[in-house]
Amino acid sequence: MSENMIAALDGEFRAAMRLLASGVALVTTLDAAGAPRGIAMTAFMSLSMEPPSLLLAINRTASLLAPLEDNGRFAVNILAADQAAACQTFVTTAPGQRFGTLDWWMDDGLPLVESCVATILCRVEQTADFGSHRVVTGVVEKVTVGGGEPLVYVDGRYGRVSVDG
């Protein structure tokens, strides 16, 4: 495939993926010094119910990747619809200062975000590189469901879910 065809396909693929509405989570862990680290993600999904597990796709240049792999545990904090501004502030702040922008606490050795619709604590089971990302499989250790309306991200914007019926 020519470079022009690859570039065109890349642009079309990006445009198509922008149309896929996704939930938004802050994935968090602690670094080797015990400082909280995290990134906002839409590239996460349930993987299996037996055992309960999640799959994350993290860009290999992301500030979270090394701390997450070193720690071996992480939390997926699924954001509520009213946390869009907090999420935007979090992602536009330097990685070492992000936790100064929101309310959080420590639980079971992981930093958790206040007022989420759900929080899932996991241990890393395995990782594998694919393209520009590392695929992380996490086995679920603990789940807390707070309820409420989840935050979604589509076409470069935050939004709410509208369910008919």
Short mmCIF file of N, CA and C in Angstrom, two decimals:
data_model
loop_
_atom_site.label_atom_id
_atom_site.label_comp_id
_atom_site.label_asym_id
_atom_site.label_seq_id
_atom_site.Cartn_x
_atom_site.Cartn_y
_atom_site.Cartn_z
N MET A 1 0.85 -1.17 0.00
CA MET A 1 0.00 0.00 0.00
C MET A 1 0.89 1.24 0.00
N SER A 2 0.57 2.22 -0.83
CA SER A 2 1.39 3.43 -0.93
C SER A 2 1.21 4.30 0.31
N GLU A 3 2.18 5.21 0.52
CA GLU A 3 2.10 6.12 1.67
C GLU A 3 0.86 7.00 1.58
N ASN A 4 0.49 7.43 0.36
CA ASN A 4 -0.71 8.26 0.20
C ASN A 4 -1.96 7.48 0.58
N MET A 5 -2.02 6.20 0.21
CA MET A 5 -3.18 5.37 0.55
C MET A 5 -3.26 5.15 2.06
N ILE A 6 -2.09 4.94 2.69
CA ILE A 6 -2.05 4.74 4.14
C ILE A 6 -2.51 6.01 4.84
N ALA A 7 -2.04 7.17 4.38
CA ALA A 7 -2.44 8.44 4.99
C ALA A 7 -3.94 8.67 4.84
N ALA A 8 -4.49 8.36 3.67
CA ALA A 8 -5.94 8.52 3.45
C ALA A 8 -6.72 7.57 4.35
N LEU A 9 -6.27 6.34 4.45
CA LEU A 9 -6.94 5.36 5.30
C LEU A 9 -6.86 5.80 6.76
N ASP A 10 -5.70 6.32 7.18
CA ASP A 10 -5.55 6.80 8.55
C ASP A 10 -6.56 7.90 8.85
N GLY A 11 -6.70 8.86 7.95
CA GLY A 11 -7.65 9.94 8.14
C GLY A 11 -9.08 9.44 8.19
N GLU A 12 -9.44 8.51 7.31
CA GLU A 12 -10.79 7.95 7.31
C GLU A 12 -11.06 7.14 8.57
N PHE A 13 -10.06 6.38 9.00
CA PHE A 13 -10.21 5.58 10.21
C PHE A 13 -10.42 6.48 11.43
N ARG A 14 -9.60 7.54 11.54
CA ARG A 14 -9.76 8.49 12.64
C ARG A 14 -11.17 9.11 12.62
N ALA A 15 -11.64 9.50 11.45
CA ALA A 15 -12.97 10.10 11.33
C ALA A 15 -14.05 9.12 11.77
N ALA A 16 -13.91 7.87 11.38
CA ALA A 16 -14.89 6.85 11.77
C ALA A 16 -14.86 6.61 13.27
N MET A 17 -13.69 6.52 13.87
CA MET A 17 -13.59 6.26 15.31
C MET A 17 -14.12 7.43 16.14
N ARG A 18 -14.05 8.65 15.60
CA ARG A 18 -14.60 9.80 16.32
C ARG A 18 -16.12 9.71 16.46
N LEU A 19 -16.75 8.91 15.60
CA LEU A 19 -18.21 8.75 15.63
C LEU A 19 -18.67 7.66 16.59
N LEU A 20 -17.74 6.95 17.17
CA LEU A 20 -18.07 5.90 18.13
C LEU A 20 -18.12 6.50 19.53
N ALA A 21 -19.31 6.59 20.09
CA ALA A 21 -19.45 7.13 21.45
C ALA A 21 -18.86 6.13 22.44
N SER A 22 -18.11 6.65 23.40
CA SER A 22 -17.45 5.80 24.40
C SER A 22 -17.61 6.39 25.79
N GLY A 23 -17.62 5.53 26.78
CA GLY A 23 -17.56 5.98 28.16
C GLY A 23 -16.19 6.57 28.43
N VAL A 24 -16.10 7.38 29.46
CA VAL A 24 -14.84 8.04 29.81
C VAL A 24 -14.44 7.63 31.22
N ALA A 25 -13.18 7.25 31.38
CA ALA A 25 -12.67 6.86 32.70
C ALA A 25 -11.32 7.53 32.94
N LEU A 26 -11.05 7.78 34.21
CA LEU A 26 -9.69 8.13 34.61
C LEU A 26 -9.09 6.85 35.15
N VAL A 27 -8.05 6.38 34.48
CA VAL A 27 -7.36 5.18 34.92
C VAL A 27 -6.20 5.64 35.78
N THR A 28 -6.11 5.08 36.99
CA THR A 28 -5.17 5.59 37.99
C THR A 28 -4.33 4.48 38.60
N THR A 29 -3.16 4.87 39.08
CA THR A 29 -2.26 3.97 39.81
C THR A 29 -1.31 4.84 40.63
N LEU A 30 -0.36 4.21 41.30
CA LEU A 30 0.70 4.92 42.01
C LEU A 30 2.02 4.64 41.33
N ASP A 31 2.91 5.65 41.29
CA ASP A 31 4.25 5.41 40.76
C ASP A 31 5.14 4.83 41.85
N ALA A 32 6.39 4.58 41.53
CA ALA A 32 7.31 3.93 42.47
C ALA A 32 7.53 4.74 43.74
N ALA A 33 7.36 6.07 43.66
CA ALA A 33 7.52 6.94 44.83
C ALA A 33 6.23 7.08 45.63
N GLY A 34 5.16 6.43 45.17
CA GLY A 34 3.88 6.49 45.86
C GLY A 34 3.01 7.67 45.46
N ALA A 35 3.38 8.37 44.39
CA ALA A 35 2.59 9.50 43.90
C ALA A 35 1.50 9.00 42.96
N PRO A 36 0.31 9.60 43.02
CA PRO A 36 -0.77 9.17 42.13
C PRO A 36 -0.49 9.58 40.69
N ARG A 37 -0.83 8.70 39.77
CA ARG A 37 -0.69 8.95 38.33
C ARG A 37 -1.98 8.51 37.65
N GLY A 38 -2.31 9.18 36.54
CA GLY A 38 -3.52 8.81 35.84
C GLY A 38 -3.64 9.46 34.48
N ILE A 39 -4.50 8.88 33.65
CA ILE A 39 -4.85 9.44 32.36
C ILE A 39 -6.34 9.22 32.13
N ALA A 40 -6.92 10.04 31.27
CA ALA A 40 -8.28 9.83 30.83
C ALA A 40 -8.24 8.85 29.66
N MET A 41 -9.22 7.95 29.63
CA MET A 41 -9.25 6.93 28.58
C MET A 41 -10.67 6.67 28.11
N THR A 42 -10.78 6.35 26.83
CA THR A 42 -12.01 5.79 26.28
C THR A 42 -11.74 4.39 25.75
N ALA A 43 -10.47 4.01 25.67
CA ALA A 43 -10.08 2.71 25.11
C ALA A 43 -9.98 1.66 26.20
N PHE A 44 -11.15 1.34 26.77
CA PHE A 44 -11.23 0.27 27.77
C PHE A 44 -12.53 -0.47 27.56
N MET A 45 -12.56 -1.72 27.97
CA MET A 45 -13.77 -2.53 27.79
C MET A 45 -13.74 -3.74 28.71
N SER A 46 -14.93 -4.29 28.94
CA SER A 46 -14.96 -5.56 29.67
C SER A 46 -14.39 -6.63 28.75
N LEU A 47 -13.71 -7.58 29.32
CA LEU A 47 -13.09 -8.64 28.53
C LEU A 47 -13.77 -9.98 28.79
N SER A 48 -14.01 -10.28 30.06
CA SER A 48 -14.57 -11.59 30.41
C SER A 48 -15.30 -11.48 31.74
N MET A 49 -16.31 -12.31 31.91
CA MET A 49 -17.00 -12.39 33.20
C MET A 49 -16.38 -13.48 34.07
N GLU A 50 -15.70 -14.44 33.46
CA GLU A 50 -15.05 -15.52 34.20
C GLU A 50 -13.64 -15.71 33.67
N PRO A 51 -12.64 -15.15 34.31
CA PRO A 51 -12.75 -14.29 35.48
C PRO A 51 -13.16 -12.88 35.06
N PRO A 52 -13.77 -12.12 35.99
CA PRO A 52 -14.10 -10.73 35.67
C PRO A 52 -12.81 -9.99 35.29
N SER A 53 -12.81 -9.38 34.11
CA SER A 53 -11.58 -8.75 33.64
C SER A 53 -11.89 -7.62 32.66
N LEU A 54 -10.91 -6.74 32.55
CA LEU A 54 -10.97 -5.59 31.66
C LEU A 54 -9.79 -5.61 30.70
N LEU A 55 -9.96 -4.88 29.62
CA LEU A 55 -8.89 -4.69 28.65
C LEU A 55 -8.71 -3.20 28.45
N LEU A 56 -7.48 -2.73 28.56
CA LEU A 56 -7.12 -1.34 28.30
C LEU A 56 -6.19 -1.30 27.10
N ALA A 57 -6.29 -0.25 26.29
CA ALA A 57 -5.33 -0.01 25.21
C ALA A 57 -4.69 1.34 25.50
N ILE A 58 -3.43 1.31 25.95
CA ILE A 58 -2.73 2.52 26.38
C ILE A 58 -1.61 2.84 25.40
N ASN A 59 -1.60 4.07 24.92
CA ASN A 59 -0.52 4.49 24.04
C ASN A 59 0.81 4.27 24.76
N ARG A 60 1.78 3.73 24.06
CA ARG A 60 3.06 3.40 24.70
C ARG A 60 3.83 4.63 25.15
N THR A 61 3.43 5.84 24.70
CA THR A 61 4.07 7.06 25.15
C THR A 61 3.32 7.71 26.32
N ALA A 62 2.20 7.13 26.75
CA ALA A 62 1.39 7.71 27.82
C ALA A 62 2.14 7.73 29.15
N SER A 63 1.95 8.80 29.91
CA SER A 63 2.63 8.95 31.20
C SER A 63 2.23 7.88 32.20
N LEU A 64 1.09 7.26 32.02
CA LEU A 64 0.60 6.25 32.96
C LEU A 64 1.23 4.87 32.78
N LEU A 65 1.70 4.57 31.59
CA LEU A 65 2.06 3.18 31.27
C LEU A 65 3.14 2.61 32.19
N ALA A 66 4.27 3.27 32.33
CA ALA A 66 5.35 2.73 33.16
C ALA A 66 4.92 2.56 34.62
N PRO A 67 4.29 3.59 35.24
CA PRO A 67 3.84 3.38 36.62
C PRO A 67 2.83 2.24 36.77
N LEU A 68 1.91 2.11 35.82
CA LEU A 68 0.92 1.04 35.89
C LEU A 68 1.59 -0.33 35.83
N GLU A 69 2.53 -0.48 34.92
CA GLU A 69 3.23 -1.77 34.81
C GLU A 69 4.10 -2.04 36.02
N ASP A 70 4.77 -1.01 36.55
CA ASP A 70 5.61 -1.20 37.74
C ASP A 70 4.77 -1.57 38.96
N ASN A 71 3.62 -0.90 39.12
CA ASN A 71 2.75 -1.13 40.27
C ASN A 71 2.05 -2.48 40.15
N GLY A 72 1.61 -2.83 38.94
CA GLY A 72 0.90 -4.09 38.74
C GLY A 72 -0.57 -4.03 39.10
N ARG A 73 -1.06 -2.85 39.49
CA ARG A 73 -2.47 -2.66 39.83
C ARG A 73 -2.93 -1.30 39.30
N PHE A 74 -4.23 -1.19 39.04
CA PHE A 74 -4.79 0.07 38.56
C PHE A 74 -6.27 0.13 38.90
N ALA A 75 -6.82 1.35 38.82
CA ALA A 75 -8.25 1.56 39.03
C ALA A 75 -8.82 2.23 37.79
N VAL A 76 -10.01 1.80 37.40
CA VAL A 76 -10.75 2.43 36.32
C VAL A 76 -11.90 3.18 36.98
N ASN A 77 -11.82 4.50 36.97
CA ASN A 77 -12.82 5.38 37.58
C ASN A 77 -13.73 5.87 36.47
N ILE A 78 -14.92 5.29 36.32
CA ILE A 78 -15.84 5.65 35.25
C ILE A 78 -16.56 6.93 35.65
N LEU A 79 -16.35 7.97 34.85
CA LEU A 79 -16.80 9.31 35.21
C LEU A 79 -18.30 9.51 35.01
N ALA A 80 -18.86 10.40 35.83
CA ALA A 80 -20.26 10.80 35.74
C ALA A 80 -20.39 11.94 34.73
N ALA A 81 -21.60 12.10 34.19
CA ALA A 81 -21.86 13.11 33.17
C ALA A 81 -21.48 14.52 33.64
N ASP A 82 -21.62 14.79 34.93
CA ASP A 82 -21.30 16.14 35.43
C ASP A 82 -19.80 16.33 35.71
N GLN A 83 -18.96 15.37 35.33
CA GLN A 83 -17.52 15.49 35.56
C GLN A 83 -16.74 15.86 34.29
N ALA A 84 -17.43 16.32 33.25
CA ALA A 84 -16.75 16.67 32.00
C ALA A 84 -15.70 17.75 32.20
N ALA A 85 -16.04 18.82 32.90
CA ALA A 85 -15.08 19.91 33.11
C ALA A 85 -13.88 19.43 33.92
N ALA A 86 -14.13 18.62 34.95
CA ALA A 86 -13.03 18.08 35.76
C ALA A 86 -12.13 17.20 34.92
N CYS A 87 -12.71 16.41 34.03
CA CYS A 87 -11.92 15.55 33.15
C CYS A 87 -11.05 16.39 32.22
N GLN A 88 -11.63 17.43 31.62
CA GLN A 88 -10.87 18.28 30.71
C GLN A 88 -9.72 18.97 31.43
N THR A 89 -9.96 19.44 32.64
CA THR A 89 -8.88 20.06 33.42
C THR A 89 -7.80 19.04 33.72
N PHE A 90 -8.19 17.83 34.10
CA PHE A 90 -7.26 16.75 34.41
C PHE A 90 -6.34 16.48 33.21
N VAL A 91 -6.92 16.33 32.01
CA VAL A 91 -6.11 15.95 30.85
C VAL A 91 -5.23 17.08 30.33
N THR A 92 -5.56 18.32 30.65
CA THR A 92 -4.75 19.45 30.17
C THR A 92 -3.73 19.92 31.20
N THR A 93 -3.64 19.20 32.32
CA THR A 93 -2.68 19.52 33.37
C THR A 93 -1.49 18.56 33.27
N ALA A 94 -0.31 19.04 33.62
CA ALA A 94 0.88 18.19 33.59
C ALA A 94 0.66 16.93 34.42
N PRO A 95 1.19 15.78 33.95
CA PRO A 95 0.93 14.50 34.63
C PRO A 95 1.21 14.51 36.13
N GLY A 96 2.26 15.15 36.58
CA GLY A 96 2.60 15.15 38.00
C GLY A 96 1.72 16.05 38.86
N GLN A 97 0.87 16.86 38.22
CA GLN A 97 0.02 17.81 38.95
C GLN A 97 -1.47 17.52 38.79
N ARG A 98 -1.82 16.50 38.05
CA ARG A 98 -3.23 16.22 37.72
C ARG A 98 -4.10 15.98 38.95
N PHE A 99 -3.58 15.33 39.97
CA PHE A 99 -4.43 14.99 41.11
C PHE A 99 -4.71 16.19 42.01
N GLY A 100 -4.06 17.32 41.73
CA GLY A 100 -4.39 18.55 42.43
C GLY A 100 -5.62 19.23 41.84
N THR A 101 -6.14 18.68 40.73
CA THR A 101 -7.27 19.30 40.04
C THR A 101 -8.62 18.66 40.38
N LEU A 102 -8.61 17.59 41.19
CA LEU A 102 -9.87 16.92 41.48
C LEU A 102 -9.87 16.30 42.87
N ASP A 103 -11.05 15.90 43.32
CA ASP A 103 -11.18 15.25 44.62
C ASP A 103 -10.94 13.76 44.47
N TRP A 104 -10.07 13.22 45.31
CA TRP A 104 -9.73 11.80 45.26
C TRP A 104 -9.32 11.34 46.63
N TRP A 105 -9.23 10.03 46.80
CA TRP A 105 -8.78 9.43 48.05
C TRP A 105 -8.09 8.11 47.73
N MET A 106 -7.43 7.54 48.72
CA MET A 106 -6.77 6.25 48.56
C MET A 106 -7.67 5.14 49.10
N ASP A 107 -7.77 4.05 48.36
CA ASP A 107 -8.49 2.88 48.81
C ASP A 107 -7.75 1.65 48.31
N ASP A 108 -7.43 0.77 49.23
CA ASP A 108 -6.78 -0.49 48.87
C ASP A 108 -5.51 -0.25 48.05
N GLY A 109 -4.77 0.81 48.40
CA GLY A 109 -3.50 1.09 47.75
C GLY A 109 -3.57 1.74 46.39
N LEU A 110 -4.76 2.26 46.00
CA LEU A 110 -4.89 2.93 44.70
C LEU A 110 -5.62 4.26 44.86
N PRO A 111 -5.23 5.26 44.04
CA PRO A 111 -5.95 6.53 44.07
C PRO A 111 -7.28 6.40 43.33
N LEU A 112 -8.37 6.80 44.01
CA LEU A 112 -9.70 6.72 43.42
C LEU A 112 -10.31 8.12 43.32
N VAL A 113 -11.11 8.33 42.29
CA VAL A 113 -11.71 9.63 42.01
C VAL A 113 -13.10 9.69 42.64
N GLU A 114 -13.38 10.82 43.32
CA GLU A 114 -14.69 11.05 43.95
C GLU A 114 -15.81 11.13 42.91
N SER A 115 -17.00 10.71 43.30
CA SER A 115 -18.25 10.93 42.57
C SER A 115 -18.35 10.23 41.22
N CYS A 116 -17.62 9.14 41.03
CA CYS A 116 -17.72 8.38 39.79
C CYS A 116 -18.98 7.51 39.80
N VAL A 117 -19.42 7.12 38.61
CA VAL A 117 -20.58 6.23 38.55
C VAL A 117 -20.19 4.80 38.93
N ALA A 118 -18.91 4.47 38.73
CA ALA A 118 -18.40 3.15 39.13
C ALA A 118 -16.88 3.22 39.18
N THR A 119 -16.30 2.39 40.04
CA THR A 119 -14.85 2.28 40.15
C THR A 119 -14.51 0.79 40.18
N ILE A 120 -13.52 0.41 39.37
CA ILE A 120 -13.12 -0.99 39.26
C ILE A 120 -11.63 -1.09 39.53
N LEU A 121 -11.25 -1.84 40.56
CA LEU A 121 -9.85 -2.06 40.90
C LEU A 121 -9.40 -3.37 40.27
N CYS A 122 -8.21 -3.34 39.65
CA CYS A 122 -7.70 -4.50 38.92
C CYS A 122 -6.23 -4.73 39.21
N ARG A 123 -5.81 -5.96 39.00
CA ARG A 123 -4.38 -6.28 38.96
C ARG A 123 -4.04 -6.66 37.53
N VAL A 124 -2.85 -6.27 37.10
CA VAL A 124 -2.42 -6.56 35.74
C VAL A 124 -2.17 -8.06 35.61
N GLU A 125 -2.81 -8.66 34.65
CA GLU A 125 -2.63 -10.08 34.35
C GLU A 125 -1.60 -10.29 33.26
N GLN A 126 -1.72 -9.50 32.18
CA GLN A 126 -0.75 -9.60 31.09
C GLN A 126 -0.77 -8.34 30.24
N THR A 127 0.30 -8.15 29.48
CA THR A 127 0.39 -7.02 28.56
C THR A 127 0.95 -7.52 27.24
N ALA A 128 0.61 -6.81 26.17
CA ALA A 128 1.13 -7.15 24.85
C ALA A 128 1.13 -5.89 24.00
N ASP A 129 2.18 -5.71 23.22
CA ASP A 129 2.24 -4.56 22.32
C ASP A 129 1.45 -4.85 21.06
N PHE A 130 0.74 -3.82 20.59
CA PHE A 130 0.09 -3.88 19.29
C PHE A 130 0.14 -2.48 18.70
N GLY A 131 0.85 -2.32 17.61
CA GLY A 131 0.99 -1.01 16.97
C GLY A 131 1.54 0.00 17.95
N SER A 132 0.87 1.13 18.05
CA SER A 132 1.33 2.22 18.91
C SER A 132 0.93 2.05 20.38
N HIS A 133 0.20 0.99 20.69
CA HIS A 133 -0.36 0.82 22.04
C HIS A 133 0.12 -0.45 22.73
N ARG A 134 -0.04 -0.45 24.04
CA ARG A 134 0.15 -1.66 24.84
C ARG A 134 -1.24 -2.07 25.31
N VAL A 135 -1.58 -3.31 25.07
CA VAL A 135 -2.86 -3.86 25.51
C VAL A 135 -2.64 -4.48 26.88
N VAL A 136 -3.41 -4.01 27.85
CA VAL A 136 -3.27 -4.45 29.24
C VAL A 136 -4.54 -5.21 29.64
N THR A 137 -4.35 -6.43 30.10
CA THR A 137 -5.47 -7.21 30.63
C THR A 137 -5.41 -7.12 32.14
N GLY A 138 -6.52 -6.72 32.74
CA GLY A 138 -6.60 -6.60 34.19
C GLY A 138 -7.68 -7.48 34.76
N VAL A 139 -7.34 -8.23 35.80
CA VAL A 139 -8.33 -9.06 36.50
C VAL A 139 -8.93 -8.22 37.62
N VAL A 140 -10.25 -8.20 37.68
CA VAL A 140 -10.98 -7.35 38.63
C VAL A 140 -10.83 -7.90 40.06
N GLU A 141 -10.47 -6.99 40.99
CA GLU A 141 -10.35 -7.33 42.40
C GLU A 141 -11.49 -6.77 43.24
N LYS A 142 -12.02 -5.62 42.82
CA LYS A 142 -13.06 -4.95 43.62
C LYS A 142 -13.84 -4.01 42.71
N VAL A 143 -15.15 -3.91 42.95
CA VAL A 143 -16.01 -3.01 42.18
C VAL A 143 -16.89 -2.22 43.14
N THR A 144 -17.01 -0.93 42.87
CA THR A 144 -17.94 -0.07 43.60
C THR A 144 -18.81 0.64 42.57
N VAL A 145 -20.12 0.49 42.70
CA VAL A 145 -21.05 1.16 41.79
C VAL A 145 -21.74 2.28 42.55
N GLY A 146 -21.51 3.51 42.09
CA GLY A 146 -22.10 4.67 42.73
C GLY A 146 -23.41 5.08 42.08
N GLY A 147 -23.59 4.67 40.83
CA GLY A 147 -24.80 5.02 40.11
C GLY A 147 -24.71 6.40 39.49
N GLY A 148 -25.75 6.76 38.76
CA GLY A 148 -25.80 8.04 38.08
C GLY A 148 -25.63 7.88 36.59
N GLU A 149 -25.55 9.00 35.94
CA GLU A 149 -25.46 9.05 34.49
C GLU A 149 -23.99 9.12 34.06
N PRO A 150 -23.53 8.22 33.18
CA PRO A 150 -22.12 8.23 32.78
C PRO A 150 -21.78 9.33 31.78
N LEU A 151 -20.53 9.75 31.81
CA LEU A 151 -20.00 10.70 30.84
C LEU A 151 -19.65 9.93 29.56
N VAL A 152 -19.96 10.50 28.41
CA VAL A 152 -19.57 9.89 27.14
C VAL A 152 -18.74 10.89 26.34
N TYR A 153 -17.98 10.36 25.40
CA TYR A 153 -17.13 11.18 24.54
C TYR A 153 -17.37 10.74 23.10
N VAL A 154 -17.72 11.71 22.24
CA VAL A 154 -17.96 11.39 20.84
C VAL A 154 -17.63 12.63 20.00
N ASP A 155 -16.97 12.41 18.88
CA ASP A 155 -16.64 13.46 17.93
C ASP A 155 -15.93 14.64 18.58
N GLY A 156 -15.03 14.33 19.53
CA GLY A 156 -14.22 15.35 20.17
C GLY A 156 -14.93 16.14 21.25
N ARG A 157 -16.12 15.67 21.68
CA ARG A 157 -16.89 16.40 22.68
C ARG A 157 -17.39 15.45 23.76
N TYR A 158 -17.56 16.01 24.96
CA TYR A 158 -18.18 15.27 26.05
C TYR A 158 -19.69 15.40 25.92
N GLY A 159 -20.40 14.37 26.38
CA GLY A 159 -21.86 14.42 26.32
C GLY A 159 -22.50 13.51 27.33
N ARG A 160 -23.80 13.36 27.19
CA ARG A 160 -24.60 12.53 28.05
C ARG A 160 -25.29 11.45 27.22
N VAL A 161 -25.69 10.41 27.88
CA VAL A 161 -26.41 9.32 27.22
C VAL A 161 -27.90 9.66 27.22
N SER A 162 -28.53 9.49 26.08
CA SER A 162 -29.98 9.63 26.00
C SER A 162 -30.53 8.28 25.56
N VAL A 163 -31.34 7.68 26.42
CA VAL A 163 -31.87 6.36 26.12
C VAL A 163 -33.35 6.49 25.82
N ASP A 164 -33.76 6.00 24.65
CA ASP A 164 -35.17 6.01 24.29
C ASP A 164 -35.86 4.81 24.88
N GLY A 165 -37.15 4.99 25.19
CA GLY A 165 -37.96 3.85 25.63
C GLY A 165 -38.12 3.81 27.05
#
